[in-house]
Short mmCIF file of C-alpha atoms in Angstrom, two decimals:
data_model
loop_
_atom_site.label_atom_id
_atom_site.label_comp_id
_atom_site.label_asym_id
_atom_site.label_seq_id
_atom_site.Cartn_x
_atom_site.Cartn_y
_atom_site.Cartn_z
CA MET A 1 -14.60 22.90 37.17
CA THR A 2 -13.53 19.79 35.17
CA ALA A 3 -13.46 19.22 32.17
CA PRO A 4 -15.98 17.08 30.09
CA THR A 5 -14.75 12.91 29.45
CA PRO A 6 -14.43 13.27 25.78
CA ALA A 7 -15.86 10.22 24.45
CA TRP A 8 -15.26 6.79 22.93
CA GLU A 9 -15.65 8.05 18.50
CA PRO A 10 -15.93 5.01 16.00
CA LEU A 11 -13.95 4.51 13.58
CA SER A 12 -11.52 7.16 15.12
CA PHE A 13 -7.96 5.93 16.03
CA LEU A 14 -8.01 3.97 19.47
CA ASP A 15 -11.27 2.24 17.76
CA ASN A 16 -9.31 1.06 15.18
CA LEU A 17 -6.69 -0.04 16.96
CA ASN A 18 -9.05 -1.60 19.35
CA ALA A 19 -10.82 -2.95 16.90
CA ALA A 20 -7.57 -4.67 15.52
CA ALA A 21 -5.95 -6.05 18.25
CA ASN A 22 -9.65 -8.05 19.68
CA HIS A 23 -9.00 -9.35 15.79
CA LEU A 24 -5.90 -10.05 15.03
CA GLY A 25 -4.21 -10.64 18.60
CA TYR A 26 -2.18 -9.29 21.57
CA ALA A 27 0.32 -10.33 20.17
CA ASN A 28 0.13 -9.08 16.52
CA LEU A 29 -0.16 -5.93 18.42
CA PRO A 30 2.04 -3.18 16.18
CA LEU A 31 0.75 -4.60 12.82
CA ALA A 32 -3.09 -3.99 14.27
CA TRP A 33 -1.21 -0.32 15.61
CA GLY A 34 -0.01 -0.27 11.92
CA LEU A 35 -4.71 -1.16 10.71
CA ALA A 36 -5.22 1.64 13.09
CA THR A 37 -4.36 4.54 11.33
CA VAL A 38 -5.51 3.43 8.09
CA ALA A 39 -8.29 5.74 7.39
CA TRP A 40 -11.02 3.57 6.78
CA PRO A 41 -14.52 4.22 5.68
CA ASP A 42 -16.04 2.64 7.48
CA LEU A 43 -17.16 -0.06 9.77
CA GLN A 44 -18.00 -3.11 8.09
CA THR A 45 -15.11 -1.91 4.98
CA ARG A 46 -12.97 -2.07 8.71
CA ASP A 47 -13.89 -4.96 9.95
CA ALA A 48 -14.08 -7.57 6.70
CA ALA A 49 -10.60 -5.94 6.46
CA PHE A 50 -9.05 -8.30 9.45
CA LEU A 51 -11.75 -10.30 9.48
CA ALA A 52 -10.47 -11.09 6.01
CA LEU A 53 -6.38 -11.21 7.34
CA VAL A 54 -7.52 -13.57 9.82
CA ASN A 55 -9.45 -15.55 7.98
CA THR A 56 -12.12 -16.86 10.10
CA ARG A 57 -16.27 -15.37 9.74
CA PRO A 58 -18.38 -13.33 11.69
CA ARG A 59 -19.57 -15.39 14.26
CA MET B 1 -28.84 22.11 -23.05
CA PRO B 2 -29.02 18.71 -21.94
CA ARG B 3 -25.69 17.30 -19.57
CA GLY B 4 -24.27 14.09 -20.76
CA GLY B 5 -23.70 11.38 -23.21
CA LYS B 6 -23.06 10.72 -26.77
CA ARG B 7 -21.59 14.03 -28.63
CA GLN B 8 -22.01 14.93 -31.80
CA GLY B 9 -18.55 16.56 -32.70
CA THR B 10 -17.79 18.46 -35.76
CA PRO B 11 -15.21 18.13 -38.20
CA GLY B 12 -12.49 20.75 -38.11
CA LYS B 13 -13.57 22.34 -35.30
CA ALA B 14 -11.41 23.34 -32.55
CA TYR B 15 -12.87 22.56 -29.08
CA SER B 16 -10.79 24.31 -26.56
CA GLN B 17 -11.89 21.79 -23.78
CA ARG B 18 -10.72 18.82 -25.97
CA SER B 19 -6.43 19.17 -25.11
CA ASP B 20 -6.29 15.70 -27.12
CA LEU B 21 -7.79 17.39 -30.45
CA MET B 22 -4.99 20.24 -30.26
CA ALA B 23 -3.15 18.31 -33.16
CA SER B 24 -2.48 19.22 -36.19
CA THR B 25 -4.67 17.86 -39.46
CA LYS B 26 -2.75 18.61 -41.35
CA PRO B 27 -1.43 15.76 -43.30
CA VAL B 28 2.96 15.41 -42.65
CA ALA B 29 4.83 13.83 -46.05
CA PRO B 30 6.27 11.28 -45.00
CA GLY B 31 9.89 10.42 -43.97
CA GLN B 32 8.54 13.92 -41.05
CA ILE B 33 6.68 13.25 -37.36
CA ASN B 34 4.34 15.97 -37.08
CA PRO B 35 5.61 17.13 -33.35
CA THR B 36 1.78 18.21 -32.34
CA ALA B 37 0.00 14.33 -33.18
CA ALA B 38 -0.24 12.48 -29.07
CA GLY B 39 2.49 10.62 -28.35
CA GLY B 40 4.49 11.66 -31.31
CA ARG B 41 3.08 9.45 -34.25
CA VAL B 42 5.12 8.62 -37.46
CA ALA B 43 3.27 9.06 -40.66
CA PRO B 44 2.77 5.94 -42.32
CA GLY B 45 4.88 5.23 -44.61
CA SER B 46 7.95 6.79 -43.07
CA PRO B 47 10.97 5.09 -41.73
CA THR B 48 11.85 4.17 -37.54
CA PRO B 49 13.41 7.41 -36.05
CA SER B 50 17.58 5.59 -35.18
CA PRO B 51 18.28 5.54 -31.43
CA GLN B 52 20.73 7.84 -32.23
CA SER B 53 18.00 10.20 -32.84
CA ALA B 54 16.59 10.24 -29.62
CA PRO B 55 16.96 12.59 -27.50
CA GLN B 56 20.76 13.28 -25.58
CA GLY B 57 21.16 13.48 -21.79
CA ARG B 58 18.40 10.67 -21.24
CA PRO B 59 20.01 7.02 -21.49
CA GLN B 60 17.96 4.94 -24.08
CA PRO B 61 17.60 1.34 -22.52
CA ALA B 62 20.05 -1.92 -24.07
CA PRO B 63 17.50 -4.32 -26.11
CA ARG B 64 16.24 -7.26 -24.09
CA SER B 65 15.29 -10.46 -25.58
CA PRO B 66 12.92 -12.82 -24.47
CA ASP B 67 16.13 -15.04 -24.20
CA ASP B 68 17.24 -12.58 -20.96
CA THR B 69 15.33 -13.79 -18.52
CA PRO B 70 16.40 -16.63 -16.69
CA ASN B 71 13.32 -18.97 -17.46
CA LEU B 72 13.40 -22.53 -14.85
CA SER B 73 15.11 -25.06 -17.07
CA ALA B 74 17.44 -22.35 -17.70
CA PRO B 75 21.35 -23.71 -16.24
CA THR B 76 21.94 -22.28 -13.27
CA GLN B 77 23.81 -18.51 -13.27
CA ARG B 78 25.87 -19.68 -9.76
CA PRO B 79 27.09 -22.93 -10.60
CA GLY B 80 29.74 -22.06 -6.64
CA GLU B 81 26.37 -21.92 -4.86
CA PRO B 82 24.86 -24.77 -2.66
CA LEU B 83 21.95 -25.06 -3.20
CA THR B 84 21.05 -25.05 0.21
CA ALA B 85 23.02 -21.15 0.84
CA GLY B 86 20.94 -19.11 3.09
CA LEU B 87 19.58 -22.83 5.12
CA ASP B 88 21.13 -22.98 8.60
CA SER B 89 21.61 -26.59 7.17
CA GLY B 90 23.49 -28.18 4.51
CA PRO B 91 26.77 -26.83 2.86
CA GLY B 92 27.59 -23.25 2.21
CA PRO B 93 26.56 -20.34 4.43
CA GLY B 94 23.62 -20.12 6.82
CA SER B 95 20.12 -17.73 7.54
CA ASP B 96 23.07 -14.85 8.72
CA VAL B 97 24.25 -13.91 5.53
CA LEU B 98 20.13 -13.50 4.73
CA GLY B 99 20.64 -10.09 6.83
CA LEU B 100 17.02 -11.23 8.32
CA GLN B 101 15.93 -9.81 11.48
CA ASN B 102 14.64 -12.87 13.54
CA PRO B 103 10.98 -11.70 14.70
CA THR B 104 10.19 -12.22 17.95
CA GLN B 105 13.21 -9.38 19.16
CA GLN B 106 12.12 -7.48 16.33
CA VAL B 107 7.55 -7.58 17.81
CA SER B 108 9.35 -6.82 21.58
CA GLY B 109 10.84 -3.72 19.93
CA ASP B 110 8.01 -2.89 18.83
CA MET B 111 5.86 -3.39 21.67
CA GLN B 112 8.31 -1.11 23.91
CA ILE B 113 8.08 1.79 21.70
CA LEU B 114 4.04 0.64 22.19
CA LYS B 115 4.45 1.05 25.33
CA GLN B 116 5.08 4.55 24.86
CA GLN B 117 2.01 5.47 24.54
CA LEU B 118 0.58 3.53 27.39
CA PRO B 119 0.26 6.93 29.09
CA LEU B 120 -2.23 8.36 26.58
CA LEU B 121 -3.82 4.64 26.64
CA ARG B 122 -4.33 4.27 29.35
CA ASP B 123 -6.07 8.12 29.50
CA ALA B 124 -8.28 6.97 26.85
CA ALA B 125 -9.74 3.95 28.48
CA LYS B 126 -11.56 6.21 30.32
CA PHE B 127 -13.50 8.29 27.38
CA THR B 128 -17.03 8.00 27.81
CA ASN B 129 -18.74 4.69 25.70
CA ALA B 130 -15.11 3.06 26.23
CA PRO B 131 -15.95 -0.50 25.02
CA GLN B 132 -14.54 -2.75 27.78
CA SER B 133 -12.18 -5.08 25.55
CA PHE B 134 -10.29 -1.91 24.53
CA LYS B 135 -9.79 -1.92 29.19
CA ARG B 136 -8.71 -5.18 29.08
CA LEU B 137 -6.05 -4.45 26.19
CA VAL B 138 -4.27 -1.39 27.58
CA ASN B 139 -4.71 -3.80 31.24
CA TYR B 140 -2.49 -6.21 28.72
CA LEU B 141 -0.41 -3.95 27.96
CA GLU B 142 0.06 -2.54 32.34
CA GLN B 143 1.46 -5.86 32.89
CA SER B 144 3.02 -6.62 30.17
#
């Protein structure tokens, strides 16, 4: 019997890493890794912070 | 009992929850310091304590005047150093004296550390509802 596959958790480290990498670009993965360790309170705050870092507007 | 809002205190009454009011309210003779007063304030009219009367064991910072801080119009404090010191062009030492690390080398070193986590990331890409963008990220790490 195999263990159930874990579900992807929003605001988890992996989710933060993925969001940061997509916002900042793959060339900034070390920075994205560091930002993923932040305990972001919610998705809006996190994404706003990433957008502010790259100075772009949400589409 | 109502909660919140402005409170009316009774003068002279001791409030156990207000540690800031526990200082003695007795008048202090000129020249004496009320040790229980908040911040050890000096009584009005008393002379300022001299630095020698400060507690021993803690070094006192040297008094500074505004002239101690250099400003833009002040003459240089390094008259023998060329303006281009720290740059790779011009007279003076180059950027190697700054001890800076090449950013490209630093990022590539960090990427090597990240790649050590690749097995875990590869497993995470198989999570239920793992976003497609994360799978692309793992693919990028595998190929780079």
